[in-house]
């Protein structure tokens, strides 16, 4: 949001894409493993913890944290950002710029949370469902990156657009691999002798 990378992102698409990879993919993965909900639940007074528990069990959270809807919010939001005039509008309005970045962080967090369940979750889904959604979601990211390589957003030069698309395509692979490994490891642990996997 601030600093040299954020400043460069206003005029340089590859810097913008680097920032979005850090904000929308790496930060959610690292935040999730800090278990903020667990820490919050343990640190709150009993009555506030019960309120948070009711919120976590609500239909809204159930719908938003479903793997399919989380993937739509995350990767669908990226399609809207880069394939509409929102990308240009974002750089013309401070409020839109802030809201887009908040969405990127929160959508990335909810998607990662819906895949890994590292932190507290009242609504858990099977490994098979999550694996199917993960495959489709990661494929959609690659499709978007290729489309950006072929046709960069408005106002972005061809060379800068292609470099940004390559950062999205290959840079995202590192986080994707980490998510896949963590997901497969959790499935392996749940399937180990003496445990019953939800599959």
CSV table of C-alpha atoms in Angstrom, one decimal:
chain,number,residue,atom,x,y,z
A,1,UNK,CA,0.0,0.0,0.0
A,2,UNK,CA,2.9,2.4,0.8
A,3,UNK,CA,6.6,2.5,0.1
A,4,UNK,CA,8.8,2.3,-3.1
A,5,UNK,CA,7.0,-0.7,-4.5
A,6,UNK,CA,3.6,0.9,-4.1
A,7,UNK,CA,4.8,4.2,-5.6
A,8,UNK,CA,6.2,2.4,-8.6
A,9,UNK,CA,3.0,0.4,-9.0
A,10,UNK,CA,1.2,3.5,-10.1
A,11,UNK,CA,3.2,3.7,-13.3
A,12,UNK,CA,4.8,0.3,-13.7
A,13,UNK,CA,2.6,-2.8,-14.3
A,14,UNK,CA,5.2,-5.3,-13.3
A,15,UNK,CA,5.7,-3.5,-10.0
A,16,UNK,CA,1.9,-3.5,-9.5
A,17,UNK,CA,1.8,-7.2,-10.2
A,18,UNK,CA,4.6,-7.9,-7.8
A,19,UNK,CA,2.8,-6.0,-5.1
A,20,UNK,CA,-0.4,-7.9,-5.8
A,21,UNK,CA,1.4,-11.2,-5.5
A,22,UNK,CA,2.7,-10.2,-2.1
A,23,UNK,CA,-0.6,-8.8,-0.9
A,24,UNK,CA,-3.0,-11.3,-2.4
A,25,UNK,CA,-1.1,-14.6,-2.3
A,26,UNK,CA,1.9,-14.6,0.1
A,27,UNK,CA,0.5,-12.3,2.8
A,28,UNK,CA,-2.7,-14.4,3.2
A,29,UNK,CA,-0.7,-17.6,3.5
A,30,UNK,CA,1.6,-16.2,6.1
A,31,UNK,CA,-1.3,-14.5,8.0
A,32,UNK,CA,-3.3,-17.7,8.0
A,33,UNK,CA,-0.4,-19.6,9.7
A,34,UNK,CA,-0.3,-16.9,12.4
A,35,UNK,CA,-3.8,-18.2,13.3
A,36,UNK,CA,-5.4,-14.8,14.0
A,37,UNK,CA,-8.8,-16.2,14.7
A,38,UNK,CA,-7.4,-18.6,17.3
A,39,UNK,CA,-5.5,-15.8,18.9
A,40,UNK,CA,-8.5,-13.5,18.9
A,41,UNK,CA,-10.8,-16.2,20.4
A,42,UNK,CA,-8.3,-16.9,23.2
A,43,UNK,CA,-7.7,-13.2,23.9
A,44,UNK,CA,-11.3,-12.0,24.0
A,45,UNK,CA,-13.5,-11.9,27.1
A,46,UNK,CA,-16.0,-14.9,27.3
A,47,UNK,CA,-19.0,-12.9,26.1
A,48,UNK,CA,-17.1,-11.4,23.1
A,49,UNK,CA,-15.7,-14.8,22.3
A,50,UNK,CA,-19.2,-16.2,22.2
A,51,UNK,CA,-20.3,-13.4,19.9
A,52,UNK,CA,-17.4,-14.2,17.6
A,53,UNK,CA,-18.3,-17.9,17.7
A,54,UNK,CA,-21.9,-17.1,16.6
A,55,UNK,CA,-20.5,-14.9,13.8
A,56,UNK,CA,-18.2,-17.8,12.6
A,57,UNK,CA,-21.2,-20.1,12.6
A,58,UNK,CA,-23.4,-17.7,10.6
A,59,UNK,CA,-24.8,-18.4,7.2
A,60,UNK,CA,-22.9,-15.4,5.8
A,61,UNK,CA,-19.5,-16.9,6.9
A,62,UNK,CA,-20.6,-20.3,5.7
A,63,UNK,CA,-21.4,-18.9,2.2
A,64,UNK,CA,-18.3,-16.6,2.0
A,65,UNK,CA,-15.9,-19.3,3.2
A,66,UNK,CA,-17.2,-22.1,0.9
A,67,UNK,CA,-14.3,-23.0,-1.4
A,68,UNK,CA,-16.2,-22.2,-4.6
A,69,UNK,CA,-17.4,-18.8,-3.5
A,70,UNK,CA,-14.0,-18.0,-2.0
A,71,UNK,CA,-12.4,-18.8,-5.3
A,72,UNK,CA,-14.9,-16.7,-7.2
A,73,UNK,CA,-14.3,-13.7,-4.9
A,74,UNK,CA,-10.6,-14.1,-5.2
A,75,UNK,CA,-9.9,-15.0,-8.8
A,76,UNK,CA,-13.2,-13.6,-10.2
A,77,UNK,CA,-12.2,-10.3,-8.6
A,78,UNK,CA,-8.9,-10.3,-10.5
A,79,UNK,CA,-10.7,-10.8,-13.8
A,80,UNK,CA,-12.9,-7.8,-13.0
A,81,UNK,CA,-9.9,-5.7,-12.0
A,82,UNK,CA,-7.8,-6.4,-15.1
A,83,UNK,CA,-10.4,-7.0,-17.8
A,84,UNK,CA,-12.6,-3.9,-17.1
A,85,UNK,CA,-12.0,-0.2,-16.6
A,86,UNK,CA,-11.6,-0.7,-12.8
A,87,UNK,CA,-7.8,-1.0,-13.3
A,88,UNK,CA,-7.7,2.6,-14.7
A,89,UNK,CA,-10.2,3.9,-12.2
A,90,UNK,CA,-8.2,2.4,-9.3
A,91,UNK,CA,-5.2,4.7,-10.2
A,92,UNK,CA,-7.5,7.8,-10.4
A,93,UNK,CA,-9.2,7.4,-7.0
A,94,UNK,CA,-7.5,6.9,-3.6
A,95,UNK,CA,-10.7,5.3,-2.2
A,96,UNK,CA,-11.0,2.8,-5.1
A,97,UNK,CA,-7.3,2.1,-4.8
A,98,UNK,CA,-7.6,1.3,-1.1
A,99,UNK,CA,-10.8,-0.7,-1.5
A,100,UNK,CA,-9.3,-2.8,-4.3
A,101,UNK,CA,-6.2,-3.6,-2.2
A,102,UNK,CA,-8.4,-4.5,0.8
A,103,UNK,CA,-10.4,-6.8,-1.4
A,104,UNK,CA,-7.3,-8.4,-2.8
A,105,UNK,CA,-5.9,-9.1,0.7
A,106,UNK,CA,-9.2,-10.3,2.3
A,107,UNK,CA,-10.3,-12.4,-0.8
A,108,UNK,CA,-6.8,-14.0,-0.9
A,109,UNK,CA,-7.0,-14.7,2.9
A,110,UNK,CA,-10.5,-16.3,2.7
A,111,UNK,CA,-9.5,-18.4,-0.3
A,112,UNK,CA,-6.4,-19.7,1.4
A,113,UNK,CA,-8.4,-20.3,4.6
A,114,UNK,CA,-11.0,-22.2,2.7
A,115,UNK,CA,-8.3,-24.5,1.2
A,116,UNK,CA,-6.1,-25.2,4.3
A,117,UNK,CA,-8.2,-24.8,7.5
A,118,UNK,CA,-5.0,-23.9,9.4
A,119,UNK,CA,-7.0,-21.6,11.6
A,120,UNK,CA,-10.4,-22.0,13.3
A,121,UNK,CA,-13.3,-22.8,10.9
A,122,UNK,CA,-16.8,-23.8,11.7
A,123,UNK,CA,-17.6,-24.8,8.1
A,124,UNK,CA,-15.3,-27.5,6.8
A,125,UNK,CA,-15.6,-29.2,3.4
A,126,UNK,CA,-14.2,-32.4,2.0
A,127,UNK,CA,-10.7,-32.7,0.7
A,128,UNK,CA,-12.1,-33.8,-2.7
A,129,UNK,CA,-14.2,-30.7,-3.1
A,130,UNK,CA,-11.4,-28.4,-2.0
A,131,UNK,CA,-8.9,-30.2,-4.4
A,132,UNK,CA,-11.4,-29.7,-7.3
A,133,UNK,CA,-11.9,-26.0,-6.5
A,134,UNK,CA,-8.1,-25.5,-6.1
A,135,UNK,CA,-7.4,-27.0,-9.5
A,136,UNK,CA,-10.0,-24.8,-11.2
A,137,UNK,CA,-8.9,-21.7,-9.3
A,138,UNK,CA,-5.2,-22.1,-10.1
A,139,UNK,CA,-6.0,-22.8,-13.8
A,140,UNK,CA,-8.1,-19.6,-13.9
A,141,UNK,CA,-5.1,-17.7,-12.6
A,142,UNK,CA,-2.9,-19.0,-15.4
A,143,UNK,CA,-5.6,-18.2,-18.0
A,144,UNK,CA,-5.8,-14.6,-16.7
A,145,UNK,CA,-2.0,-14.3,-16.8
A,146,UNK,CA,-1.9,-15.5,-20.4
A,147,UNK,CA,-4.7,-13.2,-21.4
A,148,UNK,CA,-2.8,-10.3,-19.8
A,149,UNK,CA,0.3,-11.3,-21.8
A,150,UNK,CA,-1.7,-11.2,-25.0
A,151,UNK,CA,-3.7,-8.1,-24.2
A,152,UNK,CA,-2.4,-5.9,-21.3
A,153,UNK,CA,-4.9,-3.6,-19.4
A,154,UNK,CA,-5.6,-0.2,-20.8
A,155,UNK,CA,-2.8,2.3,-20.4
A,156,UNK,CA,-0.1,-0.5,-20.0
A,157,UNK,CA,2.6,-0.8,-22.6
A,158,UNK,CA,3.0,-4.2,-24.3
A,159,UNK,CA,6.5,-4.9,-22.8
A,160,UNK,CA,5.5,-3.9,-19.3
A,161,UNK,CA,2.2,-5.8,-19.6
A,162,UNK,CA,4.0,-9.0,-20.8
A,163,UNK,CA,6.5,-8.7,-17.9
A,164,UNK,CA,3.7,-8.2,-15.4
A,165,UNK,CA,1.9,-11.2,-16.8
A,166,UNK,CA,5.0,-13.3,-16.5
A,167,UNK,CA,5.4,-12.2,-12.9
A,168,UNK,CA,1.8,-13.3,-12.2
A,169,UNK,CA,2.3,-16.6,-14.1
A,170,UNK,CA,5.6,-17.7,-12.7
A,171,UNK,CA,5.7,-15.7,-9.4
A,172,UNK,CA,2.4,-17.2,-8.4
A,173,UNK,CA,3.8,-20.7,-8.9
A,174,UNK,CA,5.9,-20.5,-5.7
A,175,UNK,CA,2.9,-19.7,-3.5
A,176,UNK,CA,0.7,-22.2,-5.4
A,177,UNK,CA,3.2,-24.9,-4.8
A,178,UNK,CA,3.3,-24.0,-1.1
A,179,UNK,CA,-0.5,-24.2,-0.9
A,180,UNK,CA,-0.6,-27.5,-2.8
A,181,UNK,CA,2.1,-29.1,-0.5
A,182,UNK,CA,0.3,-27.9,2.7
A,183,UNK,CA,-3.0,-29.1,1.4
A,184,UNK,CA,-1.6,-32.5,0.4
A,185,UNK,CA,0.1,-32.8,3.7
A,186,UNK,CA,-3.1,-32.1,5.7
A,187,UNK,CA,-4.9,-34.7,3.5
A,188,UNK,CA,-2.2,-37.2,4.2
A,189,UNK,CA,-2.3,-36.6,8.0
A,190,UNK,CA,-6.1,-36.9,8.0
A,191,UNK,CA,-5.9,-40.2,6.0
A,192,UNK,CA,-3.2,-41.7,8.3
A,193,UNK,CA,-4.1,-44.9,10.2
A,194,UNK,CA,-6.3,-44.2,13.2
A,195,UNK,CA,-7.8,-41.1,11.6
A,196,UNK,CA,-11.0,-40.7,9.5
A,197,UNK,CA,-10.6,-38.4,6.5
A,198,UNK,CA,-13.5,-36.3,5.4
A,199,UNK,CA,-13.2,-37.3,1.7
